[in-house]
Coordinates of C-alpha atoms in Angstrom, one line a residue:
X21 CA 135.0 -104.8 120.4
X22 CA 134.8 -101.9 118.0
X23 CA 131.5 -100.4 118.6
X24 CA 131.9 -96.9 116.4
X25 CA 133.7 -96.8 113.2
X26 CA 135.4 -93.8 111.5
X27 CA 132.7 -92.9 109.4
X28 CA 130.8 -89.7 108.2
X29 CA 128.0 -89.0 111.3
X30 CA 124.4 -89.1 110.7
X31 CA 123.2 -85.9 112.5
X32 CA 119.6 -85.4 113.7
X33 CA 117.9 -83.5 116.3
X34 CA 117.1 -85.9 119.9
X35 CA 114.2 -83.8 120.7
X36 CA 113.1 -84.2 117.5
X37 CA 113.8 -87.7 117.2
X38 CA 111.8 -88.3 120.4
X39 CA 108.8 -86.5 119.4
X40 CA 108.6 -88.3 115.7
X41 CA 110.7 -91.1 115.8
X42 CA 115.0 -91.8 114.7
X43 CA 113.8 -92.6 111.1
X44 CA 111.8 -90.3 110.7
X45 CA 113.8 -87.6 112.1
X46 CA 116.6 -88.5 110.0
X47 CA 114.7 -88.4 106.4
X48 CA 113.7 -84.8 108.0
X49 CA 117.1 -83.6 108.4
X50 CA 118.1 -85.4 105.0
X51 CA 115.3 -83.2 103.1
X52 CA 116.7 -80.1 105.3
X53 CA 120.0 -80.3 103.9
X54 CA 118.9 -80.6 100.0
X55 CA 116.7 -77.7 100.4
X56 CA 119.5 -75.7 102.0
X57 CA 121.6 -76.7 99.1
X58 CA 119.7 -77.1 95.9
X59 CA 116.5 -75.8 96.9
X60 CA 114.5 -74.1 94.3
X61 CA 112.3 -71.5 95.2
X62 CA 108.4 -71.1 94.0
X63 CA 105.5 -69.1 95.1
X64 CA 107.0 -67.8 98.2
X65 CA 108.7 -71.4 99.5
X66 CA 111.7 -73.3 99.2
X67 CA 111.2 -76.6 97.1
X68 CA 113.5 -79.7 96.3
X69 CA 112.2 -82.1 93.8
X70 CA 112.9 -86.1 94.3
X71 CA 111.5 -89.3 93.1
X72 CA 111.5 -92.6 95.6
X73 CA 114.0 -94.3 94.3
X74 CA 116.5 -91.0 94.1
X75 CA 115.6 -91.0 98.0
X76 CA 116.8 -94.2 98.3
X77 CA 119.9 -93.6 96.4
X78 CA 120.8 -91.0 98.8
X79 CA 119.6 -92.7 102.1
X80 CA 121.4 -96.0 101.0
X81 CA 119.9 -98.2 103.7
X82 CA 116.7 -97.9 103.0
X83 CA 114.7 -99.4 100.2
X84 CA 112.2 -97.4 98.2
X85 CA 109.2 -99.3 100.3
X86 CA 111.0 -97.6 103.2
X87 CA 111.2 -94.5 102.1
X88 CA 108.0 -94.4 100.4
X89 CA 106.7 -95.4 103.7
X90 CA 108.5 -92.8 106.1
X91 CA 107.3 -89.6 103.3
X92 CA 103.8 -90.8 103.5
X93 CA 103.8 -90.6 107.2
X94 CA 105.6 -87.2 107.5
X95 CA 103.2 -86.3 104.7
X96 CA 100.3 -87.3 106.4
X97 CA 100.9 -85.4 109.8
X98 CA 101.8 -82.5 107.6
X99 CA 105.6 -81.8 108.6
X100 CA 106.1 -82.1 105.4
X101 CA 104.2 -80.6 102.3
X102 CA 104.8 -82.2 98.9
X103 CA 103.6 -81.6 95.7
X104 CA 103.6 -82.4 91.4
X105 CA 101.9 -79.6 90.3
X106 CA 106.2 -77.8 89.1
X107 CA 106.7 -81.3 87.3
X108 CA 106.8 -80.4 83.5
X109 CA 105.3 -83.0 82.1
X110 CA 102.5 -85.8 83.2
X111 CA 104.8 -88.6 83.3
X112 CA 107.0 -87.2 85.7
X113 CA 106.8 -89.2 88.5
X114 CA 108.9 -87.3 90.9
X115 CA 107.6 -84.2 93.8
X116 CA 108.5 -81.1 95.0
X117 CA 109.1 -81.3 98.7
X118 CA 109.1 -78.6 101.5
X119 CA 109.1 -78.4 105.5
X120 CA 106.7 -77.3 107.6
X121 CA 109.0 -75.0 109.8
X122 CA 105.9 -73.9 112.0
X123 CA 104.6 -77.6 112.1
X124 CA 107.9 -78.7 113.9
X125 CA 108.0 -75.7 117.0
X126 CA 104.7 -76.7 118.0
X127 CA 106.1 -80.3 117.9
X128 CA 109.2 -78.9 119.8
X129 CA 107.2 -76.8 122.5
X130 CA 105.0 -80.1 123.3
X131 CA 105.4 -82.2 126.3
X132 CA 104.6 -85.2 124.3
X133 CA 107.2 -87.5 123.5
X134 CA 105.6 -90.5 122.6
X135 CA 104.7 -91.4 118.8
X136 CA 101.4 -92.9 120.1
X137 CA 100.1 -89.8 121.7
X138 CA 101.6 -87.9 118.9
X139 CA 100.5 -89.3 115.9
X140 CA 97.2 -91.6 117.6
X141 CA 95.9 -94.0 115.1
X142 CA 93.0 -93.0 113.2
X143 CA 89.9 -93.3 115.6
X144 CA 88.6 -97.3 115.8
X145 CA 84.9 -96.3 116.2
X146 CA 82.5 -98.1 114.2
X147 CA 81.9 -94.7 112.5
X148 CA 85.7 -94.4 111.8
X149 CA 85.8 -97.9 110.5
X150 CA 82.9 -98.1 108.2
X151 CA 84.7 -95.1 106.4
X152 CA 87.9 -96.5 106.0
X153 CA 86.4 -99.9 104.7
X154 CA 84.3 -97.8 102.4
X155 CA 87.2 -95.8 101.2
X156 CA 89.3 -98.5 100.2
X157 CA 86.2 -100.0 98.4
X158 CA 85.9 -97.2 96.3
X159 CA 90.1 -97.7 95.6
X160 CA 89.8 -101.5 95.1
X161 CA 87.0 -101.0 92.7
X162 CA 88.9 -98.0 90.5
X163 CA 92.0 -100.1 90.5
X164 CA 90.2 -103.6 89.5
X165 CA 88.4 -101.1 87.0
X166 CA 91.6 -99.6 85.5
X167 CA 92.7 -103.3 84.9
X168 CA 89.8 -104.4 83.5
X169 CA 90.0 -101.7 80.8
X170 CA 93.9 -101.2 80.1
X171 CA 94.2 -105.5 79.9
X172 CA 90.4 -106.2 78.1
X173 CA 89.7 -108.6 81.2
X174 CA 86.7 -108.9 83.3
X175 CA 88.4 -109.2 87.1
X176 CA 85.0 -109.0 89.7
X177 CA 85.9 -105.8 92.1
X178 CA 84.2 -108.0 94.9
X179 CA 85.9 -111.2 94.9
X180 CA 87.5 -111.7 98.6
X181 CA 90.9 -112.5 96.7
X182 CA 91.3 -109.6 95.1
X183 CA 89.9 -107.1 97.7
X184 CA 92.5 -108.8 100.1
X185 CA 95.8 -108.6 98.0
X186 CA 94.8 -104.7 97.2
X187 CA 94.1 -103.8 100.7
X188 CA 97.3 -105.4 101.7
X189 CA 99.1 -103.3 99.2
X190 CA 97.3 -99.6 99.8
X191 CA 98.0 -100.4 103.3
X192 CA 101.8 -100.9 103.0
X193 CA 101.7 -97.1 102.0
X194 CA 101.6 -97.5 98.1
X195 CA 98.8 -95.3 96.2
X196 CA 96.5 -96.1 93.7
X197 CA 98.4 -93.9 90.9
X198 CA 101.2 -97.1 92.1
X199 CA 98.7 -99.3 91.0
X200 CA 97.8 -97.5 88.2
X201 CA 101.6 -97.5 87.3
X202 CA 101.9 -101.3 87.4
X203 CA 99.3 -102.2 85.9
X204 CA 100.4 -99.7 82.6
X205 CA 103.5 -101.2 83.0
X206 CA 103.1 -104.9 82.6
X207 CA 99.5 -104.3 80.3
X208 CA 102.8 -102.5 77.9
X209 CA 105.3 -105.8 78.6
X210 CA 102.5 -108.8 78.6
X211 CA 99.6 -107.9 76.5
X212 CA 100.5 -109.1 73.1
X213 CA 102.3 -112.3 74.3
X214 CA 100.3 -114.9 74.5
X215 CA 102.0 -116.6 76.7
X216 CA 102.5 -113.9 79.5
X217 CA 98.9 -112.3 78.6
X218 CA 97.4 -114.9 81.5
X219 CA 99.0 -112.9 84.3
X220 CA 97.8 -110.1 83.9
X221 CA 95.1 -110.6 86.8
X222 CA 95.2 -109.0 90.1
X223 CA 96.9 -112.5 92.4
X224 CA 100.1 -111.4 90.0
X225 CA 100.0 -108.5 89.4
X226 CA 99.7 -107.5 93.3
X227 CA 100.9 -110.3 95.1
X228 CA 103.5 -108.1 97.7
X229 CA 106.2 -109.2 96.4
X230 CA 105.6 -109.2 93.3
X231 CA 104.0 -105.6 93.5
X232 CA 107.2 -103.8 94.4
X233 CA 109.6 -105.4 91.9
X234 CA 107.4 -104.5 89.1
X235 CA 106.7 -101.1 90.6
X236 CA 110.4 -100.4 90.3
X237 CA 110.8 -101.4 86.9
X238 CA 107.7 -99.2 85.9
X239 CA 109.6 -96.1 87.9
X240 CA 113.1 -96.8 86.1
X241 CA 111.8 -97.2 82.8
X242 CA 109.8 -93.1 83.8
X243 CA 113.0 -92.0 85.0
X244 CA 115.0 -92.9 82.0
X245 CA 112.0 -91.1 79.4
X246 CA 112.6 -88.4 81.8
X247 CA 116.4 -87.7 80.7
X248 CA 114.8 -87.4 77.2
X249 CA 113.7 -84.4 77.9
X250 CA 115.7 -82.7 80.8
X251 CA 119.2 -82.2 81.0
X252 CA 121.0 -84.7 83.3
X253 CA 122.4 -83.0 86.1
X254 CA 125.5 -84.4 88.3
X255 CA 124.5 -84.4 92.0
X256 CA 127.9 -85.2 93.6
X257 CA 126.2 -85.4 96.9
X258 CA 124.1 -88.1 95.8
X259 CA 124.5 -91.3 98.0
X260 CA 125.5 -89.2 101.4
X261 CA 123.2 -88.5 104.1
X262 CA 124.5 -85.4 106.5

C-alpha cells in the first residue's frame, strides 16, 4: 500500500506542534512564510493582511469555520497579534496579522507539552461562570437588538430559543460583527420581499447551518466591493501551503 505520495511537503516545527497542537502549528508556519514573503511593514512590525476565506484558499483543506476557528485560538493565547485598524475603508473585512516571536521561545523553553496544561480552559468556578453567562447576555442581547432594528421586528432577547441558537454560534468561534454581517446581509436580500420578509428571525437566520452559508455569501459579496476600490493583485502562491 502506498502510504506517502509525491507531493509538495507540509513543513512545521514538532516541538512546536507538541506544545500547540499539528493544526495549529501548521496555520503558524503558513502565516510565517506570507510575512517572509509579502509582508508589509508598519509601526515597527511586519504585517500580512488576509480575509478567512483567502486563508482558506490557501490552506485548501480547511473550510473558513476551520480556519476562523484555529486564528481565534492562536489569537486568544496571543501567538498571534491581528489587527483592522491598516484596512482603508470600514467595509473591509480582512486583518493585518503578525507573530509573536517572543510568545513562541517561552513556548519552546517550556517543559509543557500538553495543550491542556498549556492552554487550560477558562477557570469553571462559579465566579468564572457567572461572567461568561453574563458576557454572552450582553452579546445575545446586542445581536437580537441589531435585528430588531435593521429588520423592524420585535424578537424578545430572553426567549430560551433564541439565547440557545446564538450561544451555539459565538461559541463555534464566530463574533458578533459575524452576526452583525448576516443579519445586514439577508435584512439587504429579504426585506422588501414579502415572501422571504418572514425569515428574517433569529431560528433562520442562525440556525448552524444555515449561519455559515449565509455568512459566506455576506463575505464574498465584501470582497468583491473591495476590488472596486483596490487594485487586484495576482498572488501566484495562492492555494499552496509550504
Amino acid at each position: 500500500m502506498k502510504l506517502l505520495v509525491n507531493e509538495r511537503h507540509l513543513f512545521i516545527s514538532p516541538n512546536l506542534a507538541a506544545r500547540i497542537g499539528v493544526e495549529e502549528a501548521l496555520f503558524l508556519q503558513q502565516l510565517y512564510y506570507r510575512i517572509e514573503t509579502q509582508g508589509v511593514k508598519k509601526e515597527g512590525n511586519i504585517w500580512y493582511r488576509q480575509t478567512y476565506q483567502g486563508w482558506s484558499k490557501q490552506c485548501f483543506y480547511w473550510n473558513t469555520t476551520k480556519v476562523k476557528r484555529l486564528i481565534t485560538k492562536l489569537e486568544r493565547y496571543k501567538i498571534i497579534i491581528s489587527s483592522d485598524q491598516f484596512n482603508r475603508f470600514n467595509t473591509d473585512r480582512s486583518k493585518w496579522y503578525r507573530i509573536d516571536y517572543e510568545k513562541i521561545n517561552q513556548l519552546l523553553y517550556t517543559e509543557i507539552y500538553t495543550q491542556e496544561e498549556l492552554f487550560p480552559e477558562e477557570n469553571n468556578s462559579p465566579e468564572k461562570k457567572m461572567k461568561s453567562n453574563s458576557d454572552h447576555s450582553n452579546e445575545i442581547a446586542n445581536i437580537i437588538h441589531y435585528l430588531n432594528e435593521k429588520a423592524k421586528k420585535n424578537f424578545n432577547n430572553h426567549s430560551k430559543t433564541n439565547n440557545r441558537l446564538i450561544k451555539a454560534i459565538l461559541k463555534e468561534g464566530y463574533t458578533v460583527e459575524d452576526c452583525y454581517l448576516v443579519i445586514d446581509e439577508q435584512v439587504r436580500n429579504w426585506k422588501n420581499d414579502p415572501q422571504m420578509n418572514k425569515y428574517l428571525r433569529p431560528i433562520t437566520l442562525f440556525r448552524p447551518g444555515n449561519f455559515e452559508s449565509y455568512l459566506n455569501d455576506a463575505l464574498t459579496r465584501q470582497q468583491e466591493n473591495d476590488f472596486n476600490f483596490e487594485p487586484v493583485v495576482l498572488d501566484f502562491d495562492e492555494g499552496e501551503c509550504y
